[in-house]
């Protein structure tokens, strides 16, 4: 985890529980633990990717970092300020520095507002510019994201998906943020257009020294964009490391499986795949102990995995992994045996390289 | 082309939609074939015409869309466009089955999944209720659904996305159809579940001997599943080739562009080679070559003359003037993998 002085965004023990069920004649059931103890730091100027499958809690985590959703417990610090300590007015002022870009370029723009007005709205709300100056800033922003300034008077339906996503990016940039949460920003786009938007996001980051939380499920895009990667499973971070470490040698069995599931765009190779058993469990009814243990392929998996919750701990400098079967671990072998463990921890590094595909 | 043995042969297929904005030529002169038991990928971006092509094979095009006169769809020797609706209905599900992207909308929410699989056997083979149910449960078990007997009594909303897709595969493959059309069957699924479903599709296909027309935008899925690939752009097949040829030596600049635009694990670049612009609407294809305004290799001929499919090598066809202009083609230096 990075040094406190450089972290722009810092989350500690974030949890978010949703009450479900209940009603006039029914008792509420267990709350859904959408996010269950997430801690992370995002350094200035870096891109931290938050990776996981549907229901892993990545979007909820992103929204809590922006204080769009209140954590059930835990803290978010932005540039040294605890967000929970702010009154509404100070929060509004800080909001200018943190923005969100959505996945869906169709649902996230107001169809009755011209794209110029959509981009300008932030400038007006935050009193950053008015009148002719605001119009000029709007045109400059459209130009910066690769849209023609004279299109400011057009409506969203006149644009393609990729162009609408550029509008969403211009809107986020309008208030001059330091930090942007990108929630699956290219998932809905076609390959050729996806590449355009990825290039734009990376250029903007360089030019404006932006800090990104990049929420994604497509690992090939993550490898292209991220500096560090956090992998979530059932509301928890199971692995957090530099991009190179995560892709070269994933340590958590779930990361290993996720990495191996990416289809290889080369007909001459066949991926050696770790096929996971079963389906991801529901966050309403998570497994005991390690949340991944029912689907895990680690050779040392045993009864202790169902009883003990593995802490997210450092396995090597800068490499956090939540698996006590991958040594070293603060959960000693004795402690595992006391919890019913029968298989000693052993480093498991499945070969993820690919085999030649038979002709 | 092996007219005598091809399972499916499509020639000059055109599907137009007439509306206030003009005539949308969604599919415009598509020709291809699928042999028995093989997997052919139909690749393209939104608006390329790949889904309309698939629906027209089952004659599921609703007005204002229309399959234009002169189109030919020949399946197991029968001209599908000449069949009456009753015979077409018998064919759907029995000889040609379809698997859709969104299993939640493709399943009926008020019937159990077992009933819906059983219905296929009852409608097409007149199986008794008890017999159809038994076959449904067996088929669900074959798709890897644990405790199939109990799961068959579940309603679609009680299943996860991956399980619903297994149910759709069970319905599609129950009668061992000769052709399965799978329209983005794993696009809505997470990667680890996608891997399971693709494995399952391959296994079932080996058991039933069905051919698969796999519609996708994902070249990773193409590389893993297909023997041959058709690339669509602007309502036309712009390139058709065996899968290894297509990845190693694409002949159409659009194919080459797509292959270079996608990020690949293990070959990181500072910038991706994006294709500029976007797919134009089907009411306003450019004159001449429909890809020319996005192409880096355009010259005068591209605007004045629409390219026709030209054979690059046996089994490899591309709709591009570069193919017949060796000097320009060499200069264009099309390569699939980023360099």
XYZ file of C-alpha atoms in Angstrom:
698
model
C 0.000 0.000 0.000
C 1.372 3.347 -0.935
C 2.733 5.958 1.381
C 0.166 8.178 3.131
C 1.708 11.339 1.749
C 1.104 10.339 -1.858
C -2.304 8.680 -1.557
C -5.005 10.945 -2.966
C -7.798 8.552 -2.044
C -7.685 6.276 0.933
C -10.344 3.789 2.047
C -10.244 1.913 5.331
C -12.436 -1.063 6.228
C -15.296 0.017 4.001
C -18.448 -2.024 4.334
C -21.807 -1.576 2.729
C -24.757 -3.683 3.792
C -28.153 -3.655 2.123
C -31.239 -4.746 4.037
C -33.310 -7.193 2.034
C -36.678 -8.816 2.485
C -38.738 -7.867 5.462
C -42.054 -6.171 5.218
C -45.358 -6.309 6.956
C -45.391 -10.022 7.721
C -41.844 -11.067 7.148
C -38.766 -10.706 9.215
C -35.884 -9.127 7.387
C -33.302 -11.694 6.332
C -29.565 -11.283 6.639
C -28.358 -8.071 5.047
C -26.492 -8.396 1.759
C -22.887 -7.560 2.432
C -22.142 -5.946 -0.933
C -18.816 -4.634 0.307
C -17.203 -6.287 3.279
C -14.078 -4.619 4.632
C -12.302 -2.969 1.712
C -9.117 -0.978 2.308
C -7.118 0.599 -0.484
C -4.987 3.605 -1.362
C -4.907 5.317 -4.741
C -1.765 7.340 -5.358
C -1.860 10.634 -7.209
C -1.667 10.161 -10.955
C -2.054 6.399 -10.929
C -4.726 4.146 -12.374
C -5.949 1.546 -9.929
C -8.124 -1.065 -11.622
C -10.877 -2.688 -9.591
C -11.626 -6.031 -11.162
C -14.263 -8.589 -10.402
C -17.359 -10.274 -11.701
C -20.966 -9.137 -11.360
C -21.961 -8.868 -7.729
C -18.381 -8.609 -6.464
C -19.040 -5.127 -5.046
C -16.756 -3.127 -7.333
C -19.327 -0.544 -8.401
C -20.543 -0.037 -4.824
C -16.936 0.471 -3.733
C -16.434 3.091 -6.437
C -19.576 4.937 -5.401
C -18.521 4.956 -1.752
C -15.154 6.471 -2.662
C -17.101 9.355 -4.215
C -19.480 9.489 -1.271
C -22.384 8.904 -3.637
C -23.195 6.060 -1.337
C -22.659 6.147 2.425
C -20.574 3.328 3.830
C -22.237 1.240 6.525
C -18.895 1.486 8.286
C -15.349 2.503 7.470
C -13.806 5.721 6.233
C -12.907 7.398 2.969
C -10.240 10.076 2.983
C -9.760 12.339 -0.008
C -6.573 14.408 -0.100
C -6.347 14.146 3.673
C -9.987 15.012 4.399
C -12.328 12.453 5.959
C -15.453 12.653 3.779
C -17.747 11.742 6.673
C -16.608 14.853 8.556
C -17.815 17.259 5.866
C -21.071 19.213 5.963
C -23.177 19.408 2.814
C -21.620 22.648 1.632
C -18.020 21.498 1.993
C -18.922 18.195 0.374
C -20.367 20.076 -2.607
C -17.155 22.018 -2.961
C -15.072 18.845 -2.787
C -17.352 17.074 -5.277
C -15.806 19.247 -7.984
C -12.549 17.407 -7.511
C -14.022 13.895 -7.851
C -16.115 12.779 -10.783
C -17.739 9.672 -12.253
C -17.964 8.347 -15.804
C -20.648 5.718 -16.302
C -20.702 2.550 -18.353
C -23.888 3.256 -20.228
C -23.452 6.168 -22.625
C -27.146 5.872 -23.506
C -28.755 6.023 -20.086
C -26.397 8.524 -18.469
C -27.116 11.573 -20.635
C -30.290 13.643 -20.375
C -31.996 13.170 -23.763
C -33.642 16.603 -23.572
C -30.443 18.551 -23.011
C -28.052 19.453 -25.801
C -24.632 17.967 -25.269
C -23.293 21.506 -24.860
C -25.693 22.197 -21.986
C -24.832 18.821 -20.433
C -21.134 19.684 -20.417
C -21.772 23.278 -19.303
C -24.012 22.338 -16.376
C -21.084 21.528 -14.093
C -19.373 24.821 -14.894
C -22.501 26.754 -13.922
C -23.313 24.751 -10.793
C -19.821 25.200 -9.423
C -19.644 28.864 -10.567
C -16.539 28.140 -12.610
C -17.683 30.211 -15.589
C -20.741 32.047 -16.856
C -22.194 33.361 -20.090
C -19.877 33.589 -23.058
C -16.937 32.341 -21.008
C -18.855 29.164 -20.111
C -19.747 28.616 -23.771
C -16.128 29.012 -24.779
C -15.003 26.562 -22.077
C -17.654 24.087 -23.237
C -16.444 24.260 -26.828
C -12.867 23.778 -25.702
C -13.885 20.721 -23.657
C -15.733 19.154 -26.598
C -12.668 19.720 -28.719
C -10.438 18.185 -26.063
C -12.421 14.920 -26.066
C -12.479 14.744 -29.858
C -15.955 16.127 -30.593
C -16.562 19.057 -32.933
C -17.303 22.250 -30.944
C -20.130 23.133 -33.361
C -21.973 19.982 -32.232
C -22.738 21.642 -28.877
C -26.330 22.315 -29.961
C -27.100 18.709 -30.825
C -28.931 16.152 -28.686
C -27.587 12.800 -27.435
C -29.667 10.686 -29.849
C -27.738 12.208 -32.757
C -24.528 10.570 -31.534
C -23.075 7.072 -31.564
C -22.191 5.194 -28.391
C -18.535 6.175 -28.551
C -19.388 9.839 -29.103
C -21.803 9.820 -26.170
C -19.100 8.340 -23.999
C -16.896 11.284 -25.035
C -19.680 13.632 -23.911
C -19.762 11.850 -20.540
C -15.994 12.298 -20.259
C -16.213 16.006 -21.181
C -18.905 16.470 -18.530
C -16.652 14.867 -15.909
C -13.688 17.002 -16.993
C -15.654 20.272 -17.026
C -15.187 20.908 -13.315
C -11.468 20.180 -13.364
C -11.381 17.041 -11.211
C -8.298 15.370 -9.748
C -9.917 11.969 -9.379
C -12.302 10.143 -11.718
C -14.062 6.857 -11.107
C -14.439 5.164 -14.495
C -17.182 2.570 -14.105
C -16.815 0.152 -17.038
C -16.356 3.111 -19.411
C -15.690 1.056 -22.544
C -17.616 -2.161 -21.874
C -20.614 -1.137 -23.986
C -18.510 -0.023 -26.955
C -17.467 -1.901 -30.078
C -13.817 -2.893 -30.442
C -12.809 -0.163 -32.897
C -14.481 2.582 -30.861
C -13.320 1.119 -27.542
C -9.727 1.646 -28.648
C -10.453 5.320 -29.421
C -11.925 5.931 -25.960
C -9.129 4.064 -24.168
C -6.547 6.179 -26.010
C -8.461 9.341 -25.077
C -8.660 8.410 -21.376
C -4.934 7.689 -21.237
C -4.041 10.924 -23.029
C -6.242 12.979 -20.721
C -4.628 11.353 -17.721
C -1.163 12.340 -18.921
C -2.141 15.890 -19.837
C -4.208 16.640 -16.748
C -2.380 14.416 -14.187
C -5.625 12.628 -13.386
C -6.025 9.830 -10.872
C -8.301 6.994 -11.996
C -10.195 4.224 -10.309
C -10.922 2.029 -13.300
C -13.740 -0.444 -12.652
C -13.657 -3.233 -15.202
C -14.175 -6.883 -15.895
C -12.212 -7.107 -19.148
C -8.689 -8.090 -18.150
C -7.083 -7.249 -21.484
C -8.266 -3.643 -21.155
C -7.086 -3.607 -17.535
C -3.627 -4.788 -18.502
C -3.453 -1.983 -21.021
C -4.574 0.828 -18.699
C -3.807 0.028 -15.073
C -0.761 0.671 -12.895
C -2.057 -1.496 -10.070
C -4.927 -3.966 -9.882
C -7.259 -4.896 -7.028
C -9.287 -8.071 -7.509
C -12.607 -8.330 -5.695
C -14.623 -11.419 -4.874
C -17.878 -11.318 -2.934
C -17.333 -7.870 -1.483
C -13.686 -8.324 -0.520
C -10.338 -7.601 -2.079
C -8.599 -10.940 -2.525
C -5.483 -9.650 -4.276
C -3.878 -6.262 -4.821
C -0.619 -5.822 -6.702
C 1.110 -4.049 -9.531
C -0.229 -4.792 -12.965
C 2.887 -6.696 -13.986
C 2.835 -8.896 -10.889
C -0.860 -9.715 -11.223
C -0.588 -10.678 -14.874
C 2.757 -12.478 -14.717
C 2.102 -14.429 -11.539
C -1.343 -14.161 -9.985
C -1.176 -15.560 -6.438
C -4.780 -15.784 -5.291
C -6.516 -18.887 -6.692
C -9.437 -16.729 -7.836
C -7.151 -14.329 -9.706
C -5.481 -17.341 -11.291
C -8.832 -18.656 -12.511
C -9.973 -15.255 -13.742
C -6.708 -14.759 -15.601
C -6.952 -18.177 -17.215
C -10.552 -17.614 -18.339
C -9.694 -14.768 -20.706
C -10.074 -16.104 -24.238
C -6.807 -15.867 -26.160
C -7.169 -14.119 -29.502
C -4.759 -16.464 -31.242
C -6.034 -19.575 -33.003
C -2.616 -21.219 -32.693
C -2.784 -21.541 -28.936
C -5.215 -23.081 -26.561
C -5.424 -21.580 -23.101
C -4.753 -23.853 -20.149
C -7.860 -23.076 -18.269
C -8.719 -23.397 -14.624
C -12.399 -24.173 -14.874
C -14.082 -23.110 -11.675
C -16.658 -25.366 -10.160
C -20.122 -23.951 -9.820
C -21.402 -20.440 -9.735
C -20.400 -17.460 -7.628
C -22.355 -17.651 -4.367
C -24.859 -14.981 -3.434
C -23.624 -12.108 -1.275
C -26.810 -12.596 0.760
C -25.543 -15.967 1.859
C -21.752 -15.954 1.606
C -19.747 -19.066 2.426
C -18.068 -19.207 5.827
C -14.322 -18.664 6.120
C -12.728 -17.801 2.802
C -15.528 -16.678 0.477
C -13.857 -18.437 -2.449
C -13.288 -21.823 -0.784
C -16.248 -23.739 -2.348
C -14.863 -23.088 -5.850
C -11.162 -23.106 -5.024
C -8.637 -25.297 -6.845
C -5.680 -24.783 -4.471
C -4.144 -28.202 -3.719
C -3.866 -27.378 0.001
C -7.529 -26.421 0.378
C -8.973 -28.071 3.448
C -11.453 -27.686 6.282
C -9.618 -24.667 7.716
C -10.521 -22.641 4.608
C -14.192 -23.004 5.523
C -13.540 -21.890 9.113
C -10.948 -19.104 9.015
C -11.277 -15.820 7.160
C -7.978 -15.219 5.366
C -6.574 -11.738 6.029
C -5.411 -9.596 3.100
C -1.688 -9.696 3.833
C 1.623 -8.955 2.196
C 3.250 -11.917 0.456
C 5.999 -9.886 -1.166
C 6.670 -6.143 -1.211
C 3.549 -4.451 -2.584
C 1.699 -7.742 -3.085
C -1.380 -8.258 -0.953
C -3.148 -11.600 -1.103
C -5.964 -13.038 1.012
C -5.057 -16.733 1.079
C -3.330 -18.454 3.986
C -2.590 -21.507 1.846
C -0.154 -19.377 -0.197
C 2.864 -18.866 2.101
C 3.959 -16.808 3.898
C 0.960 -16.110 6.099
C 0.292 -14.741 9.553
C -2.221 -17.581 9.956
C 0.209 -20.238 11.098
C -0.019 -23.882 10.077
C -0.716 -24.675 13.737
C -3.657 -22.280 13.730
C -4.931 -23.871 10.529
C -4.636 -27.331 12.041
C -6.531 -26.141 15.092
C -9.314 -25.125 12.680
C -9.403 -28.579 11.096
C -6.652 -28.059 8.534
C -5.090 -31.214 7.149
C -3.017 -29.923 4.227
C 0.027 -27.782 4.860
C 0.272 -24.502 2.947
C 2.232 -24.780 -0.262
C 2.883 -22.248 -2.962
C 0.593 -23.022 -5.902
C 1.474 -21.392 -9.201
C -0.462 -23.078 -12.001
C 1.077 -22.686 -15.426
C -1.095 -20.159 -17.202
C 0.979 -20.183 -20.337
C -0.747 -21.568 -23.339
C -0.307 -24.761 -25.268
C 0.026 -25.016 -29.005
C -3.363 -25.786 -30.437
C -3.577 -28.959 -32.493
C -4.033 -28.196 -36.164
C -18.003 -23.552 -52.558
C -19.307 -27.088 -52.342
C -22.945 -26.628 -53.315
C -23.756 -30.282 -53.134
C -22.621 -30.889 -49.592
C -23.047 -27.563 -47.778
C -25.539 -27.775 -44.926
C -26.503 -24.145 -45.311
C -25.959 -22.004 -48.337
C -26.807 -18.315 -48.379
C -26.577 -16.381 -51.629
C -27.162 -12.685 -52.294
C -29.150 -12.300 -49.084
C -30.580 -8.794 -48.766
C -32.746 -7.535 -45.899
C -34.023 -3.974 -46.168
C -36.040 -1.934 -43.688
C -38.162 0.794 -45.261
C -38.945 3.702 -42.956
C -39.248 7.448 -42.691
C -35.472 7.830 -42.733
C -35.246 5.997 -46.059
C -34.265 2.438 -46.898
C -31.958 0.826 -44.365
C -29.978 -1.809 -46.222
C -29.136 -3.767 -43.083
C -28.010 -6.842 -45.002
C -27.022 -6.270 -48.581
C -25.692 -9.074 -50.743
C -24.440 -11.606 -48.200
C -23.234 -14.989 -49.450
C -21.690 -17.758 -47.367
C -22.025 -21.433 -46.511
C -21.811 -23.632 -43.431
C -20.784 -27.277 -43.703
C -22.076 -30.108 -41.543
C -20.646 -30.114 -38.034
C -18.366 -27.105 -38.433
C -18.275 -23.903 -36.395
C -18.358 -20.680 -38.360
C -17.983 -17.354 -36.584
C -19.866 -14.320 -37.862
C -17.977 -11.294 -36.555
C -18.778 -7.619 -36.685
C -19.583 -4.515 -34.712
C -23.032 -3.172 -33.858
C -24.818 -2.188 -37.036
C -22.801 -4.536 -39.245
C -25.853 -6.685 -40.002
C -24.768 -9.879 -38.262
C -27.860 -10.311 -36.082
C -30.242 -9.476 -38.935
C -28.459 -12.105 -41.029
C -29.008 -14.675 -38.273
C -32.690 -13.831 -37.836
C -33.325 -13.992 -41.562
C -32.018 -17.591 -41.642
C -34.992 -18.460 -39.431
C -37.237 -16.060 -41.357
C -37.811 -14.066 -38.189
C -37.701 -10.650 -39.861
C -40.740 -8.529 -39.013
C -42.103 -5.635 -41.094
C -40.984 -3.037 -42.013
C -38.039 -5.364 -42.580
C -38.168 -7.647 -45.595
C -35.990 -10.336 -47.139
C -35.621 -8.980 -50.663
C -36.462 -10.963 -53.817
C -33.425 -12.667 -55.286
C -32.148 -13.766 -51.872
C -31.425 -17.479 -51.553
C -31.254 -19.478 -48.310
C -30.792 -23.176 -48.945
C -30.730 -25.524 -45.953
C -30.326 -29.313 -46.288
C -31.202 -28.841 -49.935
C -34.458 -27.004 -49.244
C -35.126 -23.424 -50.318
C -36.227 -21.903 -47.006
C -37.654 -18.784 -48.611
C -40.099 -20.922 -50.583
C -41.455 -22.873 -47.576
C -44.903 -22.156 -46.198
C -45.048 -20.881 -42.615
C -46.179 -24.236 -41.195
C -43.208 -26.139 -42.620
C -40.884 -23.334 -41.516
C -42.226 -23.643 -37.981
C -41.506 -27.387 -37.975
C -37.962 -26.643 -39.026
C -37.271 -24.080 -36.326
C -36.119 -25.710 -33.137
C -35.946 -29.122 -34.770
C -33.366 -28.736 -37.537
C -32.226 -25.158 -36.864
C -32.113 -23.908 -33.284
C -31.217 -20.494 -31.952
C -29.510 -19.419 -28.731
C -29.889 -15.786 -27.820
C -27.625 -13.439 -25.892
C -30.012 -12.545 -23.084
C -31.291 -15.744 -21.508
C -33.655 -13.857 -19.204
C -35.721 -12.504 -22.083
C -35.458 -15.674 -24.159
C -37.113 -17.736 -21.414
C -40.743 -17.458 -20.385
C -40.852 -16.215 -16.782
C -44.114 -17.996 -15.845
C -43.098 -21.562 -16.731
C -40.492 -23.712 -15.011
C -37.312 -24.251 -17.003
C -38.024 -27.995 -17.093
C -41.408 -27.337 -18.714
C -39.799 -25.116 -21.306
C -37.207 -27.710 -22.269
C -39.859 -30.457 -22.250
C -42.116 -28.394 -24.495
C -39.540 -28.632 -27.286
C -39.869 -32.432 -27.298
C -43.654 -32.335 -27.014
C -44.152 -29.877 -29.863
C -41.677 -31.336 -32.300
C -41.813 -35.033 -31.511
C -45.223 -35.409 -29.917
C -43.615 -36.887 -26.809
C -45.919 -37.621 -23.872
C -45.818 -35.266 -20.918
C -43.963 -37.748 -18.703
C -41.522 -38.744 -21.419
C -40.805 -35.141 -22.386
C -40.145 -34.232 -18.762
C -37.740 -37.129 -18.374
C -35.826 -36.060 -21.474
C -35.752 -32.469 -20.279
C -34.216 -33.461 -16.960
C -31.629 -35.655 -18.707
C -30.720 -32.823 -21.055
C -30.414 -30.317 -18.207
C -28.093 -32.740 -16.437
C -25.995 -33.006 -19.617
C -25.511 -29.248 -19.580
C -23.870 -29.569 -16.186
C -26.746 -28.378 -14.023
C -26.280 -30.093 -10.683
C -29.367 -31.662 -9.160
C -31.217 -31.293 -12.478
C -34.351 -33.063 -11.234
C -34.915 -30.317 -8.655
C -33.578 -27.432 -10.757
C -36.010 -28.324 -13.560
C -38.805 -27.168 -11.273
C -37.249 -23.726 -10.860
C -38.461 -20.640 -12.677
C -35.966 -18.647 -14.782
C -35.561 -15.886 -12.184
C -34.385 -18.445 -9.628
C -31.343 -19.272 -11.742
C -28.128 -17.339 -12.311
C -27.261 -15.942 -15.746
C -24.862 -18.808 -16.434
C -27.469 -21.430 -15.494
C -30.104 -19.775 -17.666
C -27.701 -19.941 -20.583
C -27.259 -23.676 -19.871
C -31.044 -24.035 -20.028
C -31.108 -22.311 -23.420
C -28.386 -24.631 -24.677
C -30.409 -27.601 -23.388
C -33.467 -26.369 -25.313
C -31.465 -25.699 -28.459
C -29.628 -29.023 -28.535
C -32.353 -31.348 -27.234
C -33.344 -32.532 -30.710
C -29.772 -32.582 -32.087
C -30.464 -29.941 -34.741
C -28.222 -29.823 -37.788
C -27.511 -26.132 -37.209
C -27.365 -24.036 -34.056
C -27.304 -20.270 -34.458
C -25.784 -18.744 -31.320
C -26.108 -14.954 -31.161
C -23.528 -13.591 -28.691
C -24.300 -16.484 -26.299
C -21.715 -15.455 -23.694
C -21.559 -11.677 -24.050
C -23.723 -11.040 -20.985
C -21.711 -13.450 -18.825
C -18.635 -13.004 -16.661
C -15.371 -14.411 -18.008
C -15.195 -17.476 -15.757
C -18.797 -18.367 -16.633
C -18.174 -17.642 -20.321
C -15.338 -20.175 -20.225
C -17.716 -22.802 -18.787
C -20.420 -22.124 -21.384
C -18.013 -22.216 -24.338
C -16.632 -25.541 -23.068
C -20.179 -26.846 -22.784
C -21.138 -25.692 -26.267
C -18.097 -27.481 -27.686
C -18.910 -30.696 -25.791
C -22.571 -30.744 -26.777
C -21.676 -29.986 -30.367
C -19.374 -33.017 -30.438
C -22.173 -35.192 -29.066
C -24.879 -33.991 -31.446
C -22.755 -33.313 -34.532
C -24.487 -29.962 -34.973
C -22.928 -27.159 -36.977
C -22.725 -23.828 -35.150
C -23.000 -20.351 -36.603
C -21.518 -18.302 -33.785
C -22.240 -14.594 -33.840
C -19.787 -12.606 -31.767
C -17.764 -9.414 -31.622
C -15.011 -11.028 -29.520
C -11.955 -12.271 -31.431
C -10.871 -14.260 -28.388
C -14.059 -16.306 -28.647
C -13.558 -16.618 -32.403
C -10.018 -17.959 -31.995
C -11.138 -20.537 -29.447
C -14.266 -21.807 -31.160
C -14.325 -21.338 -34.918
C -12.857 -23.184 -37.879
C -13.892 -20.461 -40.324
C -14.690 -16.780 -39.901
C -16.954 -14.334 -41.733
C -16.308 -10.654 -41.023
C -19.247 -8.324 -41.645
C -19.228 -4.585 -42.195
C -21.905 -2.360 -43.659
C -24.357 -5.203 -44.230
C -21.858 -7.223 -46.259
C -19.361 -9.993 -45.653
C -16.092 -8.160 -46.259
C -13.823 -11.120 -45.550
C -14.189 -14.886 -45.185
C -11.292 -17.161 -44.278
C -10.160 -20.141 -42.234
C -9.514 -18.933 -38.693
C -5.720 -19.196 -38.733
C -5.474 -17.411 -42.069
C -7.711 -14.618 -40.871
C -5.571 -13.931 -37.794
C -2.227 -14.388 -39.542
C -2.896 -12.667 -42.855
C -6.085 -10.619 -42.962
C -6.750 -9.286 -46.453
C -9.321 -6.603 -45.636
C -8.164 -3.397 -43.885
C -11.223 -3.571 -41.606
C -10.304 -7.045 -40.334
C -6.703 -5.980 -39.859
C -7.895 -2.842 -38.069
C -10.103 -4.767 -35.646
C -7.310 -7.185 -34.810
C -4.932 -4.307 -34.116
C -7.437 -2.248 -32.151
C -7.972 -4.744 -29.393
C -5.766 -4.794 -26.339
C -4.041 -8.147 -25.825
C -2.557 -9.416 -22.630
C 1.196 -9.696 -22.982
C 1.676 -7.228 -25.836
C 1.220 -3.852 -24.258
C 1.517 -0.645 -26.288
C 1.331 2.999 -25.314
C -1.511 3.544 -27.767
C -3.992 1.199 -29.346
C -4.381 1.413 -33.117
C -7.978 2.588 -33.165
C -10.049 2.634 -36.341
C -11.150 6.254 -36.788
C -14.827 7.210 -37.060
C -17.889 5.057 -36.470
C -20.119 2.677 -38.402
C -22.452 4.840 -40.527
C -26.220 4.225 -40.359
C -27.594 1.584 -42.730
C -29.563 4.285 -44.557
C -26.375 6.061 -45.607
C -23.588 3.702 -46.625
C -20.843 5.546 -48.511
C -20.724 5.021 -52.278
C -18.266 2.469 -53.550
C -16.564 0.675 -50.662
C -18.616 1.063 -47.482
C -15.513 1.100 -45.276
C -13.563 3.653 -47.312
C -14.155 6.723 -45.096
C -12.572 4.856 -42.164
C -9.828 3.204 -44.196
C -6.190 4.309 -44.209
C -5.638 2.935 -47.709
C -8.447 4.628 -49.638
C -7.847 5.810 -53.199
C -10.073 7.078 -56.065
C -11.276 3.669 -57.128
C -12.741 3.019 -53.645
C -15.313 5.792 -54.070
C -16.168 5.165 -57.687
C -16.448 1.397 -57.703
C -17.948 -0.965 -55.107
C -15.541 -3.851 -54.518
C -16.843 -7.362 -55.113
C -15.649 -10.432 -53.216
C -12.330 -11.579 -54.690
C -10.530 -14.795 -53.876
C -7.230 -14.155 -52.095
C -6.432 -17.848 -51.834
C -8.598 -20.971 -51.911
C -11.221 -20.525 -49.181
C -10.142 -16.949 -48.485
C -12.250 -14.139 -49.937
C -12.136 -10.375 -49.346
C -14.230 -7.498 -50.650
C -11.432 -4.983 -51.179
C -9.755 -3.428 -54.223
C -6.365 -4.002 -52.597
C -6.671 -7.715 -53.325
C -6.493 -7.093 -57.060
C -3.757 -4.452 -56.774
C -0.616 -6.274 -55.556
C 1.555 -3.155 -55.441
C -0.831 -1.224 -53.231
C -1.515 -4.308 -51.163
C 2.157 -4.798 -50.411
C 2.483 -1.121 -49.497
C -0.526 -1.309 -47.179
C 1.248 -4.059 -45.219
C -1.853 -5.400 -43.501
C -1.024 -7.309 -40.371
C -3.306 -8.708 -37.761
C -1.056 -8.556 -34.753
C 0.320 -5.226 -33.600
C 3.965 -4.761 -34.417
